[in-house]
Amino acid sequence: MDQHPTPHPPAPDAPASTDRARWTPDKQRLFLATLLATGNVTHAARTAGMSRASAHRLRQRLAATPFDRTWERALALHAQSLADPFAPQPAPRAARR
């Protein structure tokens, strides 16, 4: 009697991309908050679980978007806080109305 091997079921699909390999909205927010606090792109990217190079690629891809403008503003505010640590800090954007 011939035995025919039963076909193997298809392998389960791998996730299209894992959160570790892409910039999720949560990672973007964490990156920007850390960038504001530290002024350090490398540290902010690592805090978000990403690389400095990928952060710069993301910024290039999102040029002229709120992410890009917030990045620029975070660095400016951080530099301002270093220049005059006693200057009043602007209210968070969500609190302004």
Coordinates of C-alpha atoms in Angstrom, one line a residue:
M1 CA 0.0 0.0 0.0
D2 CA 1.4 3.3 -1.0
Q3 CA 1.6 5.9 1.6
H4 CA 1.3 9.4 0.3
P5 CA 2.6 12.0 2.7
T6 CA 0.0 14.3 3.8
P7 CA 0.6 17.9 2.8
H8 CA 1.9 20.1 5.6
P9 CA -0.4 22.9 6.6
P10 CA 0.9 26.3 5.5
A11 CA 3.1 28.0 8.0
P12 CA 1.4 30.8 10.0
D13 CA 1.9 34.2 8.5
A14 CA 4.7 36.2 10.2
P15 CA 3.6 39.6 11.4
A16 CA 4.0 42.2 8.6
S17 CA 6.3 44.2 10.8
T18 CA 7.0 44.2 14.5
D19 CA 6.8 47.2 16.7
R20 CA 10.5 46.9 17.3
A21 CA 11.3 47.5 13.7
R22 CA 9.0 50.6 13.1
W23 CA 8.2 54.0 14.5
T24 CA 4.8 53.6 16.1
P25 CA 2.9 56.8 17.2
D26 CA 3.8 55.9 20.8
K27 CA 7.5 55.6 20.0
Q28 CA 7.3 58.9 18.2
R29 CA 5.8 60.6 21.2
L30 CA 8.3 59.0 23.5
F31 CA 11.1 60.1 21.2
L32 CA 9.9 63.7 21.1
A33 CA 9.3 63.9 24.9
T34 CA 12.8 62.6 25.5
L35 CA 14.3 64.9 22.9
L36 CA 12.7 67.9 24.7
A37 CA 14.0 66.7 28.0
T38 CA 17.6 65.9 26.9
G39 CA 18.3 67.6 23.6
N40 CA 20.0 64.4 22.5
V41 CA 18.8 62.6 19.4
T42 CA 20.8 59.4 20.1
H43 CA 19.4 59.1 23.7
A44 CA 15.9 59.9 22.6
A45 CA 16.0 57.3 19.8
R46 CA 17.4 54.6 22.1
T47 CA 14.7 55.4 24.7
A48 CA 12.2 54.7 22.0
G49 CA 13.9 51.5 21.1
M50 CA 15.2 52.8 17.8
S51 CA 18.5 54.0 16.3
R52 CA 19.7 57.6 15.7
A53 CA 19.9 56.9 12.0
S54 CA 16.3 55.6 11.8
A55 CA 15.2 58.7 13.7
H56 CA 16.8 61.0 11.1
R57 CA 15.3 58.9 8.3
L58 CA 11.9 59.2 9.8
R59 CA 12.4 63.0 10.1
Q60 CA 13.4 63.2 6.4
R61 CA 10.3 61.1 5.4
L62 CA 8.0 63.3 7.5
A63 CA 9.6 66.7 6.5
A64 CA 7.3 69.6 7.0
T65 CA 4.8 67.6 9.2
P66 CA 4.0 68.1 12.8
F67 CA 6.6 65.5 13.7
D68 CA 9.3 67.5 12.0
R69 CA 8.2 70.8 13.5
T70 CA 7.9 69.3 16.9
W71 CA 11.4 67.9 16.7
E72 CA 12.7 71.3 15.7
R73 CA 10.7 73.0 18.5
A74 CA 11.9 70.4 21.1
L75 CA 15.5 71.1 20.3
A76 CA 14.9 74.9 20.4
L77 CA 13.1 74.7 23.8
H78 CA 15.8 72.5 25.2
A79 CA 18.5 74.9 24.1
Q80 CA 16.5 77.8 25.6
S81 CA 16.2 76.0 28.9
L82 CA 20.0 75.5 29.0
A83 CA 20.6 79.2 28.1
D84 CA 18.3 80.4 30.9
P85 CA 17.2 77.7 33.3
F86 CA 15.1 80.3 35.2
A87 CA 13.1 81.5 32.3
P88 CA 9.4 80.6 32.5
Q89 CA 8.6 77.5 30.4
P90 CA 5.8 77.7 27.9
A91 CA 2.6 75.9 28.8
P92 CA 2.1 72.5 27.1
R93 CA 0.3 72.9 23.9
A94 CA -2.7 70.8 25.0
A95 CA -3.2 73.2 28.0
R96 CA -3.3 76.3 25.8
R97 CA -6.7 77.4 24.5

